[in-house]
Amino acid sequence: MTTDSTLRPEQAALVLPPAGSALWRRDFLFGAATAAFQIEGATQADGRVPSIWDTFCATPGRVARGDTGDPACDHYHRYDADVALMAELGFGAYRFSIAWPRVIDDNHRLNPKGVDFYHRLLDALDQRGIDAYATLYHWDLPQHLQDRGGWLNRDTARRFADYAGQIAHALSGRVKGWMTLNEPWVSAYVGHAEGRHAPGLRDPRYAVEAMHHLLLGHGLAVPALRANDKAPVGLVANVNGVTAASEREEDQRAARRAHASNNHWVLDALFLGRYPAELQALWPDAVVPARAGDMEVISAPLDFIGINYYFRAVVASDGDRGYVVHQQPGVERTQMGWEVHPDSLRDLLIEFHQRYPNLPPVYITENGMASDDHVDGGRVHDEQRMRYLGRHFAAIQQAIDRGVDVRGYFAWSLLDNFEWAYGYEKRFGIVHVDYATQQRTPKDSALALKAFFQQRAQAGA
């Protein structure tokens, strides 16, 4: 078996998909993923306007140790070397996000200097034969729109569609796939009900309103993208496994409601044209600000769906209408405290395939884990991540065997980066970043993936 010379064969084998699986075929896409605010830095460069995450970071107590998005990984200045590293590792695709505050000014017009950065990035990808997949919204709403109500204001959905059309026109023919929103559940619920993310609001009613306007923005952006470019269009939804903590009816009911919130809220709207009925029981005071025709806009056909998956949650009744996460003892967890449970990825993909007859092709657009990684003698030994990747590859193949049309996988993340409210203490990258020096060190997981890609190329399937 061909491996990187610094890895033993048994180490490299930890990430290998099952022999003969679809993931060994050359037409199964393997990429790495990042997000603008988490890696770019340069938050005040070249006309970029402030975002809600700039404001959130500047608010004492919001982000661990007062960390901010600057300089992050300084990708704004180091993008060419980062793309070269991706090529060296053998990735065929790169999923990145376009910073709305970087490319659109506060008068809703294109900022040429901001757009030029993404042209340069796309040039670097083109030169190395790496396909570009662009996410339009990875949580960095311009602050001037938040000042007008943000996602609680229906007009933000229209502004998003305007931005989508303008940037698609500016980058027409250069992107292999457009992704409108990243994880609208996190934007809506974690940002508007829990307050752990920007804009830091804490009312479930706000989450319901924000979710509808996020999805409406997606629906309005789809035709705007298609009018300006021919690349496929999709949305990225985060999902997680949900299991009841006991057989008690109240815990079973709590699990059904958690499943509806975490996994069906977005996908039912996209593929069934309605919201799950269970949400009304969870938040009886919330009112969806829907108008006639909204759900038809939201549920327009997509070319693909992106699925982000990390963990399973075991939930119990909170004694009221909701649920709480039960910390199951004796299970494998990541640095985030999330349970490692690849079977839930398989089961969710199969369920979605059965629940949504119009489910388009699927890409796993994020999957990975945080660990407390350190450079030791020029190496980063992250065996847990290697096992994590290999086990999730097997789960994806099991879903494919059951008829799910999975066409690609993007590892989260290419680089250690700014992990939102956790600042820089959680490391999701397959490449270690020394934030003081900006030194990049591929971890053992990156070297093992490189060996797999080489072996797959030699197999020529």
Short mmCIF file of C-alpha atoms in Angstrom, two decimals:
data_model
loop_
_atom_site.label_atom_id
_atom_site.label_comp_id
_atom_site.label_asym_id
_atom_site.label_seq_id
_atom_site.Cartn_x
_atom_site.Cartn_y
_atom_site.Cartn_z
CA MET A 1 0.00 0.00 0.00
CA THR A 2 1.33 3.43 -0.93
CA THR A 3 1.52 5.72 2.11
CA ASP A 4 3.21 8.90 3.11
CA SER A 5 6.72 7.98 4.19
CA THR A 6 6.14 9.39 7.66
CA LEU A 7 3.16 7.14 8.37
CA ARG A 8 3.12 3.44 9.10
CA PRO A 9 0.75 1.45 6.85
CA GLU A 10 -1.51 0.57 9.77
CA GLN A 11 -1.84 4.26 10.62
CA ALA A 12 -2.74 5.27 7.08
CA ALA A 13 -5.27 2.44 6.94
CA LEU A 14 -7.34 4.02 9.71
CA VAL A 15 -8.95 6.48 7.28
CA LEU A 16 -9.54 4.07 4.41
CA PRO A 17 -13.14 3.60 3.24
CA PRO A 18 -14.36 -0.01 2.90
CA ALA A 19 -12.74 -1.90 0.04
CA GLY A 20 -14.73 -1.63 -3.16
CA SER A 21 -16.92 1.18 -1.85
CA ALA A 22 -18.17 4.12 -3.89
CA LEU A 23 -15.71 6.38 -2.05
CA TRP A 24 -12.85 4.69 -3.92
CA ARG A 25 -14.24 5.82 -7.28
CA ARG A 26 -12.58 8.82 -8.87
CA ASP A 27 -15.99 10.46 -9.45
CA PHE A 28 -16.69 10.57 -5.70
CA LEU A 29 -15.65 14.09 -4.74
CA PHE A 30 -13.30 14.65 -1.80
CA GLY A 31 -12.76 18.18 -0.58
CA ALA A 32 -11.83 20.28 2.41
CA ALA A 33 -14.02 23.01 3.89
CA THR A 34 -13.55 26.35 5.65
CA ALA A 35 -15.52 29.53 6.40
CA ALA A 36 -14.50 33.12 5.77
CA PHE A 37 -14.77 34.60 9.26
CA GLN A 38 -13.00 31.61 10.77
CA ILE A 39 -9.86 31.82 8.61
CA GLU A 40 -9.55 35.01 6.56
CA GLY A 41 -8.65 37.63 9.14
CA ALA A 42 -8.12 41.07 7.54
CA THR A 43 -11.45 42.18 8.97
CA GLN A 44 -10.80 45.85 8.14
CA ALA A 45 -8.98 45.41 4.84
CA ASP A 46 -10.00 46.70 1.43
CA GLY A 47 -13.41 48.08 2.26
CA ARG A 48 -14.82 45.18 4.25
CA VAL A 49 -17.66 46.42 6.47
CA PRO A 50 -18.30 45.13 10.01
CA SER A 51 -20.28 41.93 10.54
CA ILE A 52 -22.37 40.70 13.45
CA TRP A 53 -19.44 38.50 14.44
CA ASP A 54 -17.12 41.49 14.68
CA THR A 55 -19.66 43.05 17.04
CA PHE A 56 -20.15 39.83 19.00
CA CYS A 57 -16.40 39.35 19.45
CA ALA A 58 -16.03 42.93 20.67
CA THR A 59 -18.67 42.39 23.38
CA PRO A 60 -17.03 41.32 26.67
CA GLY A 61 -17.86 37.80 27.79
CA ARG A 62 -19.18 36.58 24.44
CA VAL A 63 -16.08 34.78 23.12
CA ALA A 64 -13.56 32.78 25.13
CA ARG A 65 -10.54 34.85 26.20
CA GLY A 66 -11.84 37.78 24.15
CA ASP A 67 -10.62 36.17 20.91
CA THR A 68 -11.65 37.79 17.64
CA GLY A 69 -11.68 36.94 13.95
CA ASP A 70 -8.44 38.84 13.35
CA PRO A 71 -5.95 37.61 12.32
CA ALA A 72 -7.44 34.08 12.46
CA CYS A 73 -5.38 32.08 9.93
CA ASP A 74 -4.52 35.18 7.88
CA HIS A 75 -5.88 33.31 4.87
CA TYR A 76 -6.64 36.63 3.18
CA HIS A 77 -2.91 37.06 2.68
CA ARG A 78 -1.86 33.39 2.68
CA TYR A 79 -4.54 31.89 0.43
CA ASP A 80 -2.10 30.87 -2.32
CA ALA A 81 0.03 28.81 0.06
CA ASP A 82 -3.10 27.29 1.60
CA VAL A 83 -4.39 26.26 -1.83
CA ALA A 84 -0.97 24.82 -2.67
CA LEU A 85 -1.14 22.79 0.54
CA MET A 86 -4.58 21.48 -0.43
CA ALA A 87 -3.21 20.42 -3.80
CA GLU A 88 -0.22 18.73 -2.15
CA LEU A 89 -2.60 16.75 0.05
CA GLY A 90 -4.58 15.67 -3.00
CA PHE A 91 -7.99 17.26 -2.45
CA GLY A 92 -10.12 17.67 -5.55
CA ALA A 93 -12.45 20.35 -4.20
CA TYR A 94 -12.55 23.25 -1.79
CA ARG A 95 -15.67 24.49 -0.03
CA PHE A 96 -15.17 28.06 1.19
CA SER A 97 -17.52 30.86 2.09
CA ILE A 98 -17.71 34.31 0.58
CA ALA A 99 -17.78 37.05 3.19
CA TRP A 100 -20.91 39.10 2.50
CA PRO A 101 -19.37 42.11 4.39
CA ARG A 102 -16.27 41.87 2.20
CA VAL A 103 -17.97 41.92 -1.20
CA ILE A 104 -21.03 44.16 -0.64
CA ASP A 105 -20.71 47.68 0.77
CA ASP A 106 -23.17 49.40 3.07
CA ASN A 107 -24.96 50.82 0.05
CA HIS A 108 -25.66 47.27 -1.19
CA ARG A 109 -23.21 47.57 -4.09
CA LEU A 110 -20.30 45.32 -4.99
CA ASN A 111 -16.99 46.20 -3.38
CA PRO A 112 -14.46 45.62 -6.21
CA LYS A 113 -11.51 45.04 -3.88
CA GLY A 114 -13.40 42.43 -1.92
CA VAL A 115 -14.58 40.66 -5.06
CA ASP A 116 -11.02 40.71 -6.40
CA PHE A 117 -9.84 38.64 -3.42
CA TYR A 118 -12.19 35.83 -4.44
CA HIS A 119 -11.06 36.09 -8.06
CA ARG A 120 -7.50 35.61 -6.86
CA LEU A 121 -8.54 32.66 -4.73
CA LEU A 122 -10.38 31.10 -7.68
CA ASP A 123 -7.33 31.69 -9.86
CA ALA A 124 -5.20 29.76 -7.37
CA LEU A 125 -7.72 26.90 -7.30
CA ASP A 126 -7.96 26.82 -11.10
CA GLN A 127 -4.19 26.67 -11.44
CA ARG A 128 -4.08 23.57 -9.25
CA GLY A 129 -7.14 21.80 -10.63
CA ILE A 130 -9.25 22.12 -7.47
CA ASP A 131 -13.01 22.59 -7.89
CA ALA A 132 -14.53 25.58 -6.07
CA TYR A 133 -17.75 25.28 -4.04
CA ALA A 134 -18.86 28.62 -2.61
CA THR A 135 -21.14 29.19 0.39
CA LEU A 136 -22.82 32.59 0.33
CA TYR A 137 -23.74 32.88 4.01
CA HIS A 138 -21.67 31.30 6.76
CA TRP A 139 -23.11 33.46 9.55
CA ASP A 140 -21.32 36.78 8.90
CA LEU A 141 -24.29 39.10 8.38
CA PRO A 142 -23.26 42.73 7.75
CA GLN A 143 -23.81 44.69 10.95
CA HIS A 144 -25.68 47.49 9.16
CA LEU A 145 -28.37 44.94 8.24
CA GLN A 146 -28.50 43.72 11.84
CA ASP A 147 -29.02 47.32 12.89
CA ARG A 148 -32.23 47.21 10.82
CA GLY A 149 -33.41 44.00 12.47
CA GLY A 150 -31.19 41.39 10.83
CA TRP A 151 -32.93 38.11 10.11
CA LEU A 152 -35.96 39.31 12.10
CA ASN A 153 -36.55 41.76 9.26
CA ARG A 154 -38.08 40.29 6.10
CA ASP A 155 -36.12 42.79 4.01
CA THR A 156 -32.88 40.96 4.89
CA ALA A 157 -34.09 38.02 2.80
CA ARG A 158 -34.40 40.33 -0.21
CA ARG A 159 -30.98 41.83 0.50
CA PHE A 160 -29.51 38.34 0.57
CA ALA A 161 -31.01 37.53 -2.82
CA ASP A 162 -29.62 40.79 -4.23
CA TYR A 163 -26.17 39.90 -2.90
CA ALA A 164 -26.46 36.37 -4.35
CA GLY A 165 -27.31 37.68 -7.79
CA GLN A 166 -24.54 40.26 -7.79
CA ILE A 167 -21.77 37.91 -6.67
CA ALA A 168 -22.93 35.12 -9.01
CA HIS A 169 -22.72 37.56 -11.90
CA ALA A 170 -19.27 38.74 -10.80
CA LEU A 171 -17.93 35.17 -10.46
CA SER A 172 -19.97 33.58 -13.25
CA GLY A 173 -18.41 30.46 -14.72
CA ARG A 174 -15.82 30.13 -11.97
CA VAL A 175 -17.67 28.09 -9.33
CA LYS A 176 -18.67 24.40 -9.52
CA GLY A 177 -21.48 24.74 -7.00
CA TRP A 178 -23.30 27.43 -5.03
CA MET A 179 -24.48 26.89 -1.46
CA THR A 180 -26.87 29.55 -0.23
CA LEU A 181 -26.89 29.15 3.55
CA ASN A 182 -24.69 27.24 5.94
CA GLU A 183 -26.59 25.66 8.83
CA PRO A 184 -29.62 27.94 9.12
CA TRP A 185 -30.58 26.04 12.29
CA VAL A 186 -27.47 27.36 14.01
CA SER A 187 -28.02 30.90 12.72
CA ALA A 188 -31.64 30.86 13.85
CA TYR A 189 -31.60 28.88 17.08
CA VAL A 190 -28.10 29.27 18.54
CA GLY A 191 -27.99 32.92 17.50
CA HIS A 192 -31.56 33.95 18.37
CA ALA A 193 -32.85 31.55 21.06
CA GLU A 194 -29.74 30.47 22.96
CA GLY A 195 -27.66 33.60 22.40
CA ARG A 196 -24.39 31.66 22.20
CA HIS A 197 -23.73 32.98 18.69
CA ALA A 198 -24.16 36.35 17.04
CA PRO A 199 -26.36 38.33 17.26
CA GLY A 200 -26.71 36.95 20.79
CA LEU A 201 -30.51 37.05 21.23
CA ARG A 202 -32.37 34.74 23.61
CA ASP A 203 -35.98 34.11 22.67
CA PRO A 204 -37.32 31.05 20.78
CA ARG A 205 -39.86 33.31 19.10
CA TYR A 206 -36.98 35.17 17.47
CA ALA A 207 -35.50 31.87 16.30
CA VAL A 208 -38.73 30.93 14.52
CA GLU A 209 -38.92 34.33 12.83
CA ALA A 210 -35.23 34.29 11.87
CA MET A 211 -35.46 30.77 10.45
CA HIS A 212 -38.32 31.69 8.17
CA HIS A 213 -36.53 34.73 6.83
CA LEU A 214 -33.29 32.77 6.38
CA LEU A 215 -35.10 30.13 4.35
CA LEU A 216 -37.01 32.79 2.44
CA GLY A 217 -33.69 34.42 1.62
CA HIS A 218 -32.46 31.06 0.36
CA GLY A 219 -35.56 30.62 -1.77
CA LEU A 220 -35.25 34.08 -3.28
CA ALA A 221 -31.53 33.56 -3.90
CA VAL A 222 -31.98 30.36 -5.91
CA PRO A 223 -33.46 32.03 -9.04
CA ALA A 224 -31.06 34.97 -8.62
CA LEU A 225 -28.12 32.56 -8.75
CA ARG A 226 -29.53 30.64 -11.70
CA ALA A 227 -30.17 33.84 -13.62
CA ASN A 228 -26.50 34.79 -13.36
CA ASP A 229 -24.62 31.48 -13.48
CA LYS A 230 -25.09 27.88 -14.59
CA ALA A 231 -23.52 26.13 -11.59
CA PRO A 232 -25.70 23.81 -9.45
CA VAL A 233 -27.40 25.36 -6.41
CA GLY A 234 -27.98 23.84 -2.97
CA LEU A 235 -28.22 24.58 0.75
CA VAL A 236 -26.19 23.20 3.66
CA ALA A 237 -28.13 21.85 6.66
CA ASN A 238 -26.63 20.60 9.92
CA VAL A 239 -28.15 17.45 11.40
CA ASN A 240 -27.39 15.26 14.39
CA GLY A 241 -28.46 11.92 15.76
CA VAL A 242 -31.16 12.02 18.44
CA THR A 243 -31.89 9.18 20.87
CA ALA A 244 -34.26 9.16 23.85
CA ALA A 245 -32.58 8.72 27.24
CA SER A 246 -35.17 6.12 28.28
CA GLU A 247 -38.30 4.30 27.17
CA ARG A 248 -40.47 6.64 29.21
CA GLU A 249 -43.10 8.32 27.07
CA GLU A 250 -42.03 11.81 28.13
CA ASP A 251 -38.44 11.10 27.01
CA GLN A 252 -39.64 9.56 23.76
CA ARG A 253 -41.77 12.64 23.12
CA ALA A 254 -38.80 14.87 23.93
CA ALA A 255 -36.70 12.94 21.40
CA ARG A 256 -39.34 13.34 18.70
CA ARG A 257 -39.42 17.09 19.30
CA ALA A 258 -35.62 17.37 19.34
CA HIS A 259 -35.48 15.41 16.07
CA ALA A 260 -38.08 17.71 14.52
CA SER A 261 -36.16 20.81 15.60
CA ASN A 262 -32.64 19.64 14.81
CA ASN A 263 -33.27 17.65 11.64
CA HIS A 264 -36.70 18.31 10.10
CA TRP A 265 -37.16 22.04 10.64
CA VAL A 266 -35.04 22.98 7.63
CA LEU A 267 -35.44 19.88 5.47
CA ASP A 268 -39.25 19.66 5.76
CA ALA A 269 -39.49 23.27 4.61
CA LEU A 270 -37.18 22.60 1.66
CA PHE A 271 -38.61 19.27 0.50
CA LEU A 272 -42.18 19.13 1.86
CA GLY A 273 -43.03 22.83 1.77
CA ARG A 274 -44.07 22.96 5.43
CA TYR A 275 -42.65 23.15 8.94
CA PRO A 276 -42.88 20.19 11.36
CA ALA A 277 -46.01 20.22 13.51
CA GLU A 278 -43.95 19.30 16.58
CA LEU A 279 -42.38 22.76 16.61
CA GLN A 280 -45.68 24.32 17.66
CA ALA A 281 -45.68 22.09 20.74
CA LEU A 282 -42.11 23.11 21.54
CA TRP A 283 -42.70 26.85 21.17
CA PRO A 284 -46.44 27.54 21.37
CA ASP A 285 -45.98 31.31 21.57
CA ALA A 286 -43.90 31.52 18.39
CA VAL A 287 -45.51 32.68 15.15
CA VAL A 288 -44.01 31.94 11.76
CA PRO A 289 -44.08 35.24 9.80
CA ALA A 290 -45.10 33.48 6.59
CA ARG A 291 -46.96 35.20 3.80
CA ALA A 292 -48.85 33.70 0.88
CA GLY A 293 -46.44 32.01 -1.50
CA ASP A 294 -43.47 31.91 0.89
CA MET A 295 -43.35 28.13 1.23
CA GLU A 296 -43.47 27.68 -2.54
CA VAL A 297 -40.46 29.98 -2.82
CA ILE A 298 -38.59 28.13 -0.06
CA SER A 299 -39.31 24.66 -1.49
CA ALA A 300 -38.23 25.31 -5.08
CA PRO A 301 -36.26 22.30 -6.42
CA LEU A 302 -32.54 22.16 -5.62
CA ASP A 303 -29.67 20.57 -7.51
CA PHE A 304 -28.14 19.09 -4.36
CA ILE A 305 -28.31 19.23 -0.58
CA GLY A 306 -25.32 19.60 1.73
CA ILE A 307 -25.39 17.70 5.02
CA ASN A 308 -23.16 18.63 7.97
CA TYR A 309 -22.88 15.91 10.61
CA TYR A 310 -20.80 15.67 13.78
CA PHE A 311 -22.48 13.84 16.68
CA ARG A 312 -25.42 12.19 18.40
CA ALA A 313 -27.38 13.73 21.29
CA VAL A 314 -29.18 11.63 23.89
CA VAL A 315 -32.12 13.69 25.16
CA ALA A 316 -34.59 13.58 28.04
CA SER A 317 -37.71 15.53 28.88
CA ASP A 318 -37.14 18.84 30.61
CA GLY A 319 -40.33 18.28 32.61
CA ASP A 320 -42.17 20.74 30.42
CA ARG A 321 -42.68 20.71 26.64
CA GLY A 322 -39.02 20.63 25.64
CA TYR A 323 -35.89 18.53 26.06
CA VAL A 324 -32.46 18.54 27.64
CA VAL A 325 -29.31 16.76 26.49
CA HIS A 326 -28.47 13.81 28.73
CA GLN A 327 -24.73 13.22 29.15
CA GLN A 328 -24.45 9.51 28.50
CA PRO A 329 -21.48 8.04 30.42
CA GLY A 330 -18.84 5.79 28.92
CA VAL A 331 -18.99 6.94 25.31
CA GLU A 332 -16.26 8.32 23.06
CA ARG A 333 -16.31 12.09 22.85
CA THR A 334 -14.38 14.81 21.05
CA GLN A 335 -12.77 17.96 22.45
CA MET A 336 -16.18 19.62 22.03
CA GLY A 337 -17.78 17.03 24.31
CA TRP A 338 -19.74 15.61 21.36
CA GLU A 339 -20.40 11.89 21.17
CA VAL A 340 -18.74 10.08 18.27
CA HIS A 341 -21.57 8.09 16.63
CA PRO A 342 -21.12 7.32 12.92
CA ASP A 343 -24.20 5.08 12.83
CA SER A 344 -26.40 8.14 13.26
CA LEU A 345 -25.04 9.63 10.05
CA ARG A 346 -25.98 6.46 8.20
CA ASP A 347 -29.43 6.34 9.80
CA LEU A 348 -30.20 10.00 9.13
CA LEU A 349 -29.22 9.73 5.47
CA ILE A 350 -31.44 6.68 5.04
CA GLU A 351 -34.32 8.40 6.83
CA PHE A 352 -34.05 11.51 4.65
CA HIS A 353 -33.97 9.32 1.52
CA GLN A 354 -37.23 7.70 2.65
CA ARG A 355 -38.92 10.84 4.02
CA TYR A 356 -38.26 13.11 1.02
CA PRO A 357 -39.08 11.55 -2.37
CA ASN A 358 -37.63 14.65 -4.05
CA LEU A 359 -34.33 14.54 -2.15
CA PRO A 360 -31.60 15.65 -4.59
CA PRO A 361 -28.04 14.28 -4.61
CA VAL A 362 -26.28 14.60 -1.25
CA TYR A 363 -22.86 15.96 -0.39
CA ILE A 364 -21.47 15.61 3.12
CA THR A 365 -20.35 19.21 3.33
CA GLU A 366 -18.90 19.06 6.84
CA ASN A 367 -17.74 16.20 9.02
CA GLY A 368 -14.85 16.13 11.44
CA MET A 369 -13.86 16.54 15.06
CA ALA A 370 -12.02 18.83 17.43
CA SER A 371 -9.10 17.52 19.45
CA ASP A 372 -6.41 19.03 21.67
CA ASP A 373 -3.63 18.84 19.08
CA HIS A 374 0.01 19.80 19.57
CA VAL A 375 3.07 19.72 17.34
CA ASP A 376 5.59 17.19 18.67
CA GLY A 377 8.84 16.83 16.77
CA GLY A 378 7.31 18.32 13.66
CA ARG A 379 4.31 15.96 13.75
CA VAL A 380 0.75 16.13 15.07
CA HIS A 381 -0.50 12.71 16.13
CA ASP A 382 -4.31 12.77 15.88
CA GLU A 383 -5.21 9.10 15.77
CA GLN A 384 -8.70 9.71 17.14
CA ARG A 385 -9.47 11.94 14.15
CA MET A 386 -8.13 9.30 11.76
CA ARG A 387 -10.42 6.68 13.28
CA TYR A 388 -13.30 9.16 13.23
CA LEU A 389 -12.88 9.79 9.51
CA GLY A 390 -12.60 6.12 8.59
CA ARG A 391 -15.67 5.15 10.60
CA HIS A 392 -17.75 7.93 9.03
CA PHE A 393 -16.60 6.91 5.55
CA ALA A 394 -17.93 3.42 6.33
CA ALA A 395 -21.26 4.89 7.52
CA ILE A 396 -21.59 6.86 4.28
CA GLN A 397 -21.04 3.71 2.25
CA GLN A 398 -23.70 1.90 4.28
CA ALA A 399 -26.14 4.68 3.38
CA ILE A 400 -25.15 4.44 -0.28
CA ASP A 401 -25.83 0.70 -0.10
CA ARG A 402 -29.38 1.57 1.00
CA GLY A 403 -29.96 3.79 -2.01
CA VAL A 404 -28.85 7.23 -0.82
CA ASP A 405 -27.21 9.22 -3.63
CA VAL A 406 -24.12 10.57 -1.84
CA ARG A 407 -21.67 12.11 -4.28
CA GLY A 408 -18.99 13.77 -2.18
CA TYR A 409 -17.41 14.51 1.18
CA PHE A 410 -15.77 17.68 2.55
CA ALA A 411 -13.62 17.35 5.65
CA TRP A 412 -14.10 19.98 8.32
CA SER A 413 -11.78 21.63 8.40
CA LEU A 414 -8.72 22.25 6.29
CA LEU A 415 -7.18 24.46 9.00
CA ASP A 416 -7.46 24.93 12.72
CA ASN A 417 -9.39 28.18 13.02
CA PHE A 418 -11.57 30.57 14.99
CA GLU A 419 -14.23 28.29 16.46
CA TRP A 420 -16.87 30.94 17.08
CA ALA A 421 -17.68 31.45 20.78
CA TYR A 422 -14.87 29.05 21.73
CA GLY A 423 -12.28 31.29 20.11
CA TYR A 424 -9.10 29.44 19.21
CA GLU A 425 -9.16 26.73 21.88
CA LYS A 426 -10.89 24.05 19.76
CA ARG A 427 -8.93 22.56 16.86
CA PHE A 428 -10.96 21.04 14.03
CA GLY A 429 -8.28 21.22 11.33
CA ILE A 430 -6.51 18.39 9.57
CA VAL A 431 -3.73 21.00 9.36
CA HIS A 432 -2.39 22.48 12.60
CA VAL A 433 -2.02 26.27 12.75
CA ASP A 434 0.39 27.97 15.12
CA TYR A 435 -1.49 31.25 15.49
CA ALA A 436 1.59 33.13 16.72
CA THR A 437 3.68 32.27 13.66
CA GLN A 438 0.97 31.15 11.17
CA GLN A 439 3.01 27.98 10.61
CA ARG A 440 0.94 25.20 8.99
CA THR A 441 1.69 21.57 9.94
CA PRO A 442 -0.31 18.77 8.30
CA LYS A 443 -1.55 16.41 11.01
CA ASP A 444 -1.31 12.64 10.69
CA SER A 445 -4.95 12.63 9.52
CA ALA A 446 -4.00 14.87 6.58
CA LEU A 447 -1.07 12.61 5.70
CA ALA A 448 -3.32 9.55 5.86
CA LEU A 449 -5.89 11.19 3.59
CA LYS A 450 -3.09 12.08 1.18
CA ALA A 451 -2.01 8.43 1.11
CA PHE A 452 -5.61 7.34 0.46
CA PHE A 453 -6.01 9.78 -2.42
CA GLN A 454 -2.75 8.52 -3.93
CA GLN A 455 -3.84 4.93 -3.62
CA ARG A 456 -7.24 5.72 -5.12
CA ALA A 457 -5.57 7.45 -8.08
CA GLN A 458 -3.32 4.46 -8.65
CA ALA A 459 -6.30 2.10 -8.54
CA GLY A 460 -7.84 4.17 -11.35
CA ALA A 461 -11.42 3.22 -10.53
#
